[in-house]
Amino acid sequence: MNNNSNKPGEFDAVLGGEQQNENYSLVLGGIEGIKNRLNSEDDEVRSAALEDALKYGNAGIDLIIEALYDPSEEIHDRAILLLHKGGTKGKEALLYYDPWLVLTTFQDWEDYYYDRINDPRGQAYCLYNENYVNSKNKLSRFLQDPKAKDIEAIKFQAYYKDPNCKIAFKDFADTLVNARELLTSLKALLIGDCCDLINIKYRESNIKVCSIYPLLKSYPYLELLHIRGRMLEEDILKPELKILQVRNFQNNSIIPIKPLKHENLKSLIVDADGISDSNLAKICNLNLPSLEYFELWLNRSDLRNINIDSLAPMLSGDSFPKLIYLAVRKCGNMSEVAHAIVNSPIMENLKVLELTDGNIGNGSALLNSPVINRLHTLNVSGNRLSKNIIEQLSKLKCRVIADSQFGDRYYSVWE
């Protein structure tokens, strides 16, 4: 058998051409060849080497992980892109480096359309008008556009002064449910009132959030859902069929109705201007096996206490087994919530914990728990913490954010 080491194998890279450095115009085989090319001063050569590294399994992914820390912005960005293709090990590396590189947010749709759709891929379509009737007309035109079937993200926001805004959520949700056979590419959805950072940050919401159950059933491939408004009066997870209970006729016992399961939802933002214990419990009892990002606002102005029992399904890890990011905001009993979280099974996988705009007391629940150091980021902004407590928190091994302790409301990433 001819074992000529200069002959390229199935995964070997061959570089050549007049513009290539003479040292790199030879046949470079195997993982050692990849390493040699990564020592080049030419970013184009190194970028191509990283692409080829994916073909060498874990050994190649290790080289791509090292490139995350490369001073070249081009090589750094290429490493991030490739690690997204690197399976479980690639994702774990990104989580360790920066969890935000993995999480699904509206920032994944960089540009927005407010009128005519041009290129729907990677874009979000925004429906907003101070007059809801005009917004409905705009929505009707949008659904008649042949390109609507390719749109991936939609933001619908109602103006708080419009007299129709109280029914706007239900109107829009019903329209989307009826359009489910058209909007087959929809991955991200925001429905709620318009959040103007200057004028509305403390104003009560006029939007009543209706049941999102039909939306989740109609869009099984949805990855991000952000709902915003009042969630006190109506049942926001009311099934389409009103089944009160199921009885076992053999022993006359009540059979628990299984919670709604959605296989693909990765990010859920419940931005409530008031939420009932019943609605919160139902949200936390959803069966969301892919959920990584959960952000919960309890209120818009005053602090609101959480019934810890409402969080139980989430804290057990049963409802959201892949949770990476958890945020709880505007909570009056934040210290009690913090204690429940750090002593729960979800800390095993959690990378980012944000407990902001609340009342976290002296922070003892966080300072006395060694599992906090497993986090990548702990955000305790807006909790009126003293300088002494902040100094103690800063000694934790994770990244600590403690902004705006005595200022205005802290704003999350989506704002």
GROMACS .gro file of C-alpha atoms in nm:
model
  415
    1MET     CA    1   0.000   0.000   0.000
    2ASN     CA    2   0.127   0.344  -0.086
    3ASN     CA    3   0.142   0.555   0.234
    4ASN     CA    4   0.252   0.876   0.065
    5SER     CA    5   0.193   1.141   0.339
    6ASN     CA    6   0.186   1.421   0.078
    7LYS     CA    7  -0.124   1.280  -0.087
    8PRO     CA    8  -0.442   1.448   0.044
    9GLY     CA    9  -0.699   1.230   0.212
   10GLU     CA   10  -1.074   1.275   0.217
   11PHE     CA   11  -1.056   1.564   0.465
   12ASP     CA   12  -0.712   1.706   0.378
   13ALA     CA   13  -0.675   2.065   0.257
   14VAL     CA   14  -0.473   2.160  -0.050
   15LEU     CA   15  -0.356   2.521  -0.080
   16GLY     CA   16  -0.180   2.671  -0.374
   17GLY     CA   17  -0.171   2.956  -0.623
   18GLU     CA   18   0.067   3.241  -0.691
   19GLN     CA   19  -0.065   3.460  -0.411
   20GLN     CA   20  -0.034   3.196  -0.138
   21ASN     CA   21   0.275   3.188   0.082
   22GLU     CA   22   0.517   2.922  -0.042
   23ASN     CA   23   0.507   2.745   0.295
   24TYR     CA   24   0.132   2.693   0.256
   25SER     CA   25   0.121   2.582  -0.108
   26LEU     CA   26   0.205   2.222  -0.011
   27VAL     CA   27  -0.043   1.953   0.074
   28LEU     CA   28  -0.132   1.993   0.444
   29GLY     CA   29  -0.299   1.677   0.576
   30GLY     CA   30  -0.480   1.599   0.896
   31ILE     CA   31  -0.527   1.798   1.212
   32GLU     CA   32  -0.157   1.893   1.214
   33GLY     CA   33  -0.209   2.061   0.880
   34ILE     CA   34  -0.496   2.261   1.027
   35LYS     CA   35  -0.274   2.371   1.316
   36ASN     CA   36   0.000   2.481   1.076
   37ARG     CA   37  -0.241   2.689   0.870
   38LEU     CA   38  -0.376   2.852   1.186
   39ASN     CA   39  -0.024   2.988   1.247
   40SER     CA   40  -0.043   3.186   0.924
   41GLU     CA   41  -0.042   3.566   0.939
   42ASP     CA   42  -0.306   3.568   0.667
   43ASP     CA   43  -0.659   3.585   0.811
   44GLU     CA   44  -0.801   3.434   0.494
   45VAL     CA   45  -0.581   3.126   0.532
   46ARG     CA   46  -0.669   3.091   0.900
   47SER     CA   47  -1.040   3.137   0.833
   48ALA     CA   48  -1.032   2.859   0.573
   49ALA     CA   49  -0.844   2.638   0.819
   50LEU     CA   50  -1.117   2.688   1.080
   51GLU     CA   51  -1.378   2.583   0.826
   52ASP     CA   52  -1.185   2.262   0.761
   53ALA     CA   53  -1.138   2.202   1.135
   54LEU     CA   54  -1.508   2.114   1.168
   55LYS     CA   55  -1.437   1.794   0.970
   56TYR     CA   56  -1.210   1.660   1.245
   57GLY     CA   57  -1.466   1.620   1.523
   58ASN     CA   58  -1.379   1.721   1.878
   59ALA     CA   59  -1.011   1.781   1.796
   60GLY     CA   60  -1.112   2.036   1.533
   61ILE     CA   61  -1.371   2.199   1.758
   62ASP     CA   62  -1.101   2.246   2.024
   63LEU     CA   63  -0.905   2.454   1.770
   64ILE     CA   64  -1.214   2.661   1.688
   65ILE     CA   65  -1.271   2.724   2.060
   66GLU     CA   66  -0.917   2.859   2.090
   67ALA     CA   67  -0.995   3.096   1.802
   68LEU     CA   68  -1.271   3.258   2.011
   69TYR     CA   69  -0.992   3.441   2.193
   70ASP     CA   70  -0.805   3.543   1.878
   71PRO     CA   71  -0.729   3.920   1.859
   72SER     CA   72  -0.847   3.924   1.496
   73GLU     CA   73  -1.213   4.025   1.479
   74GLU     CA   74  -1.256   3.826   1.157
   75ILE     CA   75  -1.122   3.506   1.312
   76HIS     CA   76  -1.323   3.562   1.632
   77ASP     CA   77  -1.648   3.608   1.438
   78ARG     CA   78  -1.574   3.305   1.219
   79ALA     CA   79  -1.518   3.091   1.529
   80ILE     CA   80  -1.856   3.195   1.672
   81LEU     CA   81  -2.030   3.109   1.345
   82LEU     CA   82  -1.864   2.768   1.323
   83LEU     CA   83  -1.928   2.674   1.686
   84HIS     CA   84  -2.298   2.716   1.618
   85LYS     CA   85  -2.249   2.422   1.379
   86GLY     CA   86  -2.034   2.228   1.625
   87GLY     CA   87  -2.305   2.029   1.798
   88THR     CA   88  -2.324   1.995   2.175
   89LYS     CA   89  -1.957   2.072   2.235
   90GLY     CA   90  -1.973   2.385   2.022
   91LYS     CA   91  -2.282   2.510   2.207
   92GLU     CA   92  -2.126   2.441   2.546
   93ALA     CA   93  -1.819   2.642   2.447
   94LEU     CA   94  -2.035   2.938   2.344
   95LEU     CA   95  -2.233   2.915   2.670
   96TYR     CA   96  -1.911   2.931   2.868
   97TYR     CA   97  -1.775   3.218   2.660
   98ASP     CA   98  -2.095   3.426   2.632
   99PRO     CA   99  -2.447   3.278   2.674
  100TRP     CA  100  -2.599   3.560   2.468
  101LEU     CA  101  -2.439   3.406   2.159
  102VAL     CA  102  -2.670   3.105   2.199
  103LEU     CA  103  -2.998   3.257   2.319
  104THR     CA  104  -3.278   3.343   2.076
  105THR     CA  105  -3.386   3.710   2.094
  106PHE     CA  106  -3.531   3.964   1.852
  107GLN     CA  107  -3.175   4.079   1.793
  108ASP     CA  108  -3.147   3.775   1.564
  109TRP     CA  109  -3.370   3.974   1.325
  110GLU     CA  110  -3.160   4.283   1.276
  111ASP     CA  111  -3.375   4.486   1.036
  112TYR     CA  112  -3.743   4.573   1.050
  113TYR     CA  113  -4.009   4.644   0.789
  114TYR     CA  114  -4.279   4.898   0.861
  115ASP     CA  115  -4.447   4.898   0.522
  116ARG     CA  116  -4.365   4.687   0.218
  117ILE     CA  117  -4.181   4.356   0.250
  118ASN     CA  118  -3.861   4.337   0.046
  119ASP     CA  119  -3.649   4.042   0.160
  120PRO     CA  120  -3.837   3.854   0.436
  121ARG     CA  121  -3.548   3.631   0.542
  122GLY     CA  122  -3.389   3.737   0.869
  123GLN     CA  123  -3.623   4.035   0.898
  124ALA     CA  124  -3.901   4.134   1.137
  125TYR     CA  125  -4.223   4.299   1.022
  126CYS     CA  126  -4.352   4.570   1.258
  127LEU     CA  127  -4.719   4.660   1.282
  128TYR     CA  128  -4.770   4.981   1.476
  129ASN     CA  129  -5.002   5.275   1.431
  130GLU     CA  130  -5.158   5.517   1.679
  131ASN     CA  131  -5.493   5.422   1.530
  132TYR     CA  132  -5.573   5.052   1.565
  133VAL     CA  133  -5.809   5.057   1.265
  134ASN     CA  134  -5.515   5.165   1.050
  135SER     CA  135  -5.305   4.888   1.204
  136LYS     CA  136  -5.573   4.634   1.112
  137ASN     CA  137  -5.579   4.761   0.754
  138LYS     CA  138  -5.202   4.734   0.743
  139LEU     CA  139  -5.222   4.379   0.875
  140SER     CA  140  -5.476   4.291   0.607
  141ARG     CA  141  -5.244   4.423   0.333
  142PHE     CA  142  -4.954   4.238   0.490
  143LEU     CA  143  -5.138   3.904   0.479
  144GLN     CA  144  -5.222   3.959   0.111
  145ASP     CA  145  -4.855   4.002   0.021
  146PRO     CA  146  -4.717   3.682  -0.140
  147LYS     CA  147  -4.395   3.731   0.059
  148ALA     CA  148  -4.579   3.707   0.391
  149LYS     CA  149  -4.540   3.329   0.384
  150ASP     CA  150  -4.164   3.375   0.420
  151ILE     CA  151  -4.168   3.631   0.703
  152GLU     CA  152  -3.996   3.496   1.015
  153ALA     CA  153  -4.074   3.758   1.281
  154ILE     CA  154  -4.364   3.991   1.355
  155LYS     CA  155  -4.394   4.270   1.611
  156PHE     CA  156  -4.742   4.401   1.682
  157GLN     CA  157  -4.772   4.695   1.923
  158ALA     CA  158  -5.088   4.890   2.011
  159TYR     CA  159  -5.096   5.255   2.115
  160TYR     CA  160  -5.213   5.301   2.474
  161LYS     CA  161  -5.443   5.599   2.397
  162ASP     CA  162  -5.637   5.419   2.126
  163PRO     CA  163  -5.986   5.330   2.260
  164ASN     CA  164  -5.964   4.994   2.080
  165CYS     CA  165  -5.637   4.892   2.243
  166LYS     CA  166  -5.817   4.688   2.513
  167ILE     CA  167  -5.927   4.437   2.250
  168ALA     CA  168  -5.622   4.475   2.026
  169PHE     CA  169  -5.438   4.171   2.164
  170LYS     CA  170  -5.732   3.936   2.108
  171ASP     CA  171  -5.807   4.080   1.764
  172PHE     CA  172  -5.449   4.036   1.648
  173ALA     CA  173  -5.409   3.692   1.807
  174ASP     CA  174  -5.731   3.568   1.642
  175THR     CA  175  -5.613   3.701   1.305
  176LEU     CA  176  -5.282   3.519   1.339
  177VAL     CA  177  -5.452   3.195   1.436
  178ASN     CA  178  -5.670   3.221   1.123
  179ALA     CA  179  -5.359   3.292   0.914
  180ARG     CA  180  -5.162   2.991   1.042
  181GLU     CA  181  -5.166   2.815   0.705
  182LEU     CA  182  -5.014   3.123   0.541
  183LEU     CA  183  -4.747   3.224   0.794
  184THR     CA  184  -4.561   2.893   0.778
  185SER     CA  185  -4.216   3.051   0.838
  186LEU     CA  186  -4.306   3.245   1.153
  187LYS     CA  187  -4.046   3.195   1.429
  188ALA     CA  188  -4.071   3.506   1.648
  189LEU     CA  189  -4.372   3.703   1.768
  190LEU     CA  190  -4.431   4.003   1.995
  191ILE     CA  191  -4.782   4.119   2.086
  192GLY     CA  192  -4.865   4.396   2.333
  193ASP     CA  193  -4.867   4.766   2.401
  194CYS     CA  194  -4.598   4.998   2.272
  195CYS     CA  195  -4.327   5.043   2.536
  196ASP     CA  196  -4.194   5.397   2.504
  197LEU     CA  197  -3.903   5.416   2.745
  198ILE     CA  198  -3.958   5.784   2.822
  199ASN     CA  199  -4.336   5.812   2.843
  200ILE     CA  200  -4.476   5.472   2.933
  201LYS     CA  201  -4.230   5.305   3.167
  202TYR     CA  202  -4.457   5.356   3.470
  203ARG     CA  203  -4.796   5.381   3.294
  204GLU     CA  204  -5.054   5.109   3.348
  205SER     CA  205  -5.123   4.895   3.046
  206ASN     CA  206  -5.460   4.921   2.871
  207ILE     CA  207  -5.405   4.595   2.683
  208LYS     CA  208  -5.569   4.284   2.820
  209VAL     CA  209  -5.374   3.975   2.727
  210CYS     CA  210  -5.610   3.700   2.612
  211SER     CA  211  -5.536   3.328   2.592
  212ILE     CA  212  -5.213   3.246   2.407
  213TYR     CA  213  -5.308   2.878   2.398
  214PRO     CA  214  -5.444   2.893   2.037
  215LEU     CA  215  -5.129   3.076   1.921
  216LEU     CA  216  -4.898   2.811   2.063
  217LYS     CA  217  -5.110   2.536   1.911
  218SER     CA  218  -5.130   2.711   1.571
  219TYR     CA  219  -4.756   2.780   1.544
  220PRO     CA  220  -4.570   2.466   1.658
  221TYR     CA  221  -4.242   2.596   1.508
  222LEU     CA  222  -4.247   2.927   1.694
  223GLU     CA  223  -3.915   2.987   1.873
  224LEU     CA  224  -3.975   3.320   2.047
  225LEU     CA  225  -4.292   3.462   2.204
  226HIS     CA  226  -4.307   3.798   2.383
  227ILE     CA  227  -4.642   3.902   2.533
  228ARG     CA  228  -4.692   4.241   2.698
  229GLY     CA  229  -4.992   4.381   2.891
  230ARG     CA  230  -5.229   4.315   3.184
  231MET     CA  231  -5.267   3.951   3.284
  232LEU     CA  232  -5.491   3.982   3.588
  233GLU     CA  233  -5.847   3.935   3.465
  234GLU     CA  234  -5.837   3.679   3.185
  235ASP     CA  235  -5.706   3.323   3.173
  236ILE     CA  236  -5.406   3.354   2.939
  237LEU     CA  237  -5.377   2.977   2.884
  238LYS     CA  238  -5.741   2.885   2.840
  239PRO     CA  239  -5.774   2.582   2.607
  240GLU     CA  240  -5.991   2.605   2.297
  241LEU     CA  241  -6.211   2.327   2.437
  242LYS     CA  242  -6.341   2.405   2.781
  243ILE     CA  243  -6.267   2.080   2.960
  244LEU     CA  244  -6.328   2.130   3.330
  245GLN     CA  245  -6.202   1.791   3.445
  246VAL     CA  246  -6.150   1.430   3.335
  247ARG     CA  247  -6.278   1.157   3.564
  248ASN     CA  248  -6.153   0.798   3.590
  249PHE     CA  249  -6.475   0.592   3.594
  250GLN     CA  250  -6.302   0.287   3.741
  251ASN     CA  251  -6.220   0.447   4.074
  252ASN     CA  252  -6.405   0.781   4.036
  253SER     CA  253  -6.079   0.978   4.069
  254ILE     CA  254  -5.990   1.299   3.881
  255ILE     CA  255  -5.728   1.258   3.606
  256PRO     CA  256  -5.502   1.566   3.583
  257ILE     CA  257  -5.518   1.740   3.245
  258LYS     CA  258  -5.171   1.751   3.092
  259PRO     CA  259  -5.024   2.102   3.040
  260LEU     CA  260  -4.977   2.231   2.687
  261LYS     CA  261  -4.656   2.107   2.524
  262HIS     CA  262  -4.466   2.312   2.266
  263GLU     CA  263  -4.156   2.142   2.127
  264ASN     CA  264  -3.974   2.436   1.966
  265LEU     CA  265  -4.024   2.747   2.182
  266LYS     CA  266  -3.680   2.866   2.294
  267SER     CA  267  -3.755   3.210   2.438
  268LEU     CA  268  -4.058   3.327   2.636
  269ILE     CA  269  -4.098   3.682   2.768
  270VAL     CA  270  -4.400   3.746   2.990
  271ASP     CA  271  -4.398   4.124   3.026
  272ALA     CA  272  -4.688   4.174   3.266
  273ASP     CA  273  -4.836   4.488   3.409
  274GLY     CA  274  -4.984   4.271   3.681
  275ILE     CA  275  -5.023   3.893   3.662
  276SER     CA  276  -5.249   3.668   3.868
  277ASP     CA  277  -5.110   3.374   4.065
  278SER     CA  278  -5.322   3.144   3.850
  279ASN     CA  279  -5.178   3.276   3.523
  280LEU     CA  280  -4.823   3.264   3.658
  281ALA     CA  281  -4.870   2.906   3.773
  282LYS     CA  282  -5.003   2.804   3.431
  283ILE     CA  283  -4.709   2.969   3.252
  284CYS     CA  284  -4.460   2.788   3.477
  285ASN     CA  285  -4.646   2.460   3.421
  286LEU     CA  286  -4.616   2.471   3.041
  287ASN     CA  287  -4.425   2.178   2.895
  288LEU     CA  288  -4.148   2.355   2.701
  289PRO     CA  289  -3.863   2.106   2.646
  290SER     CA  290  -3.659   2.348   2.429
  291LEU     CA  291  -3.702   2.666   2.635
  292GLU     CA  292  -3.369   2.832   2.716
  293TYR     CA  293  -3.474   3.192   2.790
  294PHE     CA  294  -3.751   3.290   3.033
  295GLU     CA  295  -3.806   3.653   3.132
  296LEU     CA  296  -4.084   3.746   3.374
  297TRP     CA  297  -4.202   4.100   3.455
  298LEU     CA  298  -4.452   4.101   3.741
  299ASN     CA  299  -4.562   4.463   3.717
  300ARG     CA  300  -4.483   4.795   3.554
  301SER     CA  301  -4.465   5.032   3.850
  302ASP     CA  302  -4.527   4.892   4.201
  303LEU     CA  303  -4.350   4.581   4.321
  304ARG     CA  304  -4.557   4.264   4.320
  305ASN     CA  305  -4.502   3.957   4.535
  306ILE     CA  306  -4.473   3.609   4.388
  307ASN     CA  307  -4.643   3.306   4.531
  308ILE     CA  308  -4.343   3.071   4.536
  309ASP     CA  309  -4.571   2.773   4.478
  310SER     CA  310  -4.655   2.921   4.136
  311LEU     CA  311  -4.291   2.879   4.033
  312ALA     CA  312  -4.264   2.518   4.150
  313PRO     CA  313  -4.291   2.341   3.809
  314MET     CA  314  -4.022   2.568   3.663
  315LEU     CA  315  -3.791   2.545   3.966
  316SER     CA  316  -3.811   2.166   3.962
  317GLY     CA  317  -3.666   2.162   3.611
  318ASP     CA  318  -3.958   1.958   3.481
  319SER     CA  319  -4.128   2.233   3.276
  320PHE     CA  320  -3.818   2.398   3.125
  321PRO     CA  321  -3.539   2.136   3.143
  322LYS     CA  322  -3.299   2.330   2.916
  323LEU     CA  323  -3.332   2.670   3.085
  324ILE     CA  324  -3.013   2.876   3.052
  325TYR     CA  325  -3.140   3.228   3.122
  326LEU     CA  326  -3.390   3.330   3.391
  327ALA     CA  327  -3.498   3.685   3.471
  328VAL     CA  328  -3.747   3.793   3.737
  329ARG     CA  329  -3.827   4.166   3.753
  330LYS     CA  330  -4.037   4.398   3.973
  331CYS     CA  331  -4.071   4.147   4.258
  332GLY     CA  332  -4.147   4.259   4.613
  333ASN     CA  333  -4.032   3.935   4.778
  334MET     CA  334  -3.720   3.900   4.562
  335SER     CA  335  -3.511   3.770   4.852
  336GLU     CA  336  -3.753   3.479   4.899
  337VAL     CA  337  -3.755   3.414   4.523
  338ALA     CA  338  -3.373   3.425   4.509
  339HIS     CA  339  -3.353   3.170   4.792
  340ALA     CA  340  -3.597   2.938   4.609
  341ILE     CA  341  -3.403   2.964   4.283
  342VAL     CA  342  -3.052   2.901   4.420
  343ASN     CA  343  -3.179   2.595   4.609
  344SER     CA  344  -3.356   2.449   4.306
  345PRO     CA  345  -3.245   2.193   4.043
  346ILE     CA  346  -3.246   2.456   3.763
  347MET     CA  347  -2.916   2.597   3.894
  348GLU     CA  348  -2.748   2.291   3.741
  349ASN     CA  349  -2.790   2.433   3.387
  350LEU     CA  350  -2.855   2.804   3.449
  351LYS     CA  351  -2.593   3.041   3.303
  352VAL     CA  352  -2.757   3.382   3.347
  353LEU     CA  353  -2.972   3.486   3.644
  354GLU     CA  354  -3.124   3.834   3.650
  355LEU     CA  355  -3.314   3.946   3.960
  356THR     CA  356  -3.376   4.315   3.897
  357ASP     CA  357  -3.600   4.603   4.004
  358GLY     CA  358  -3.704   4.436   4.324
  359ASN     CA  359  -3.628   4.405   4.691
  360ILE     CA  360  -3.351   4.156   4.744
  361GLY     CA  361  -3.272   4.264   5.100
  362ASN     CA  362  -2.911   4.214   5.207
  363GLY     CA  363  -2.841   3.965   4.928
  364SER     CA  364  -2.772   3.681   5.174
  365ALA     CA  365  -2.958   3.429   4.958
  366LEU     CA  366  -2.697   3.489   4.686
  367LEU     CA  367  -2.390   3.546   4.902
  368ASN     CA  368  -2.440   3.228   5.104
  369SER     CA  369  -2.492   2.996   4.807
  370PRO     CA  370  -2.181   2.845   4.642
  371VAL     CA  371  -2.384   2.740   4.335
  372ILE     CA  372  -2.402   3.109   4.232
  373ASN     CA  373  -2.041   3.077   4.118
  374ARG     CA  374  -2.151   2.833   3.848
  375LEU     CA  375  -2.325   3.119   3.669
  376HIS     CA  376  -2.174   3.317   3.387
  377THR     CA  377  -2.366   3.634   3.483
  378LEU     CA  378  -2.562   3.751   3.787
  379ASN     CA  379  -2.760   4.073   3.740
  380VAL     CA  380  -2.898   4.242   4.054
  381SER     CA  381  -2.959   4.590   3.914
  382GLY     CA  382  -3.228   4.813   4.063
  383ASN     CA  383  -3.251   4.643   4.405
  384ARG     CA  384  -3.138   4.937   4.620
  385LEU     CA  385  -2.836   4.746   4.743
  386SER     CA  386  -2.579   4.920   4.960
  387LYS     CA  387  -2.220   4.969   4.845
  388ASN     CA  388  -2.110   4.714   5.104
  389ILE     CA  389  -2.341   4.444   4.965
  390ILE     CA  390  -2.235   4.524   4.607
  391GLU     CA  391  -1.871   4.494   4.711
  392GLN     CA  392  -1.938   4.151   4.862
  393LEU     CA  393  -2.124   4.038   4.550
  394SER     CA  394  -1.837   4.157   4.331
  395LYS     CA  395  -1.615   3.895   4.496
  396LEU     CA  396  -1.823   3.613   4.349
  397LYS     CA  397  -1.654   3.414   4.071
  398CYS     CA  398  -1.926   3.492   3.819
  399ARG     CA  399  -1.976   3.821   3.632
  400VAL     CA  400  -2.189   4.054   3.848
  401ILE     CA  401  -2.395   4.347   3.715
  402ALA     CA  402  -2.532   4.590   3.975
  403ASP     CA  403  -2.640   4.902   3.784
  404SER     CA  404  -2.898   5.170   3.874
  405GLN     CA  405  -2.944   5.069   4.237
  406PHE     CA  406  -3.114   5.392   4.338
  407GLY     CA  407  -3.217   5.526   3.998
  408ASP     CA  408  -3.500   5.458   3.754
  409ARG     CA  409  -3.622   5.123   3.639
  410TYR     CA  410  -3.361   4.888   3.500
  411TYR     CA  411  -3.420   4.790   3.136
  412SER     CA  412  -3.373   4.443   3.000
  413VAL     CA  413  -3.200   4.351   2.676
  414TRP     CA  414  -3.516   4.357   2.463
  415GLU     CA  415  -3.570   4.725   2.541
   0.00000   0.00000   0.00000
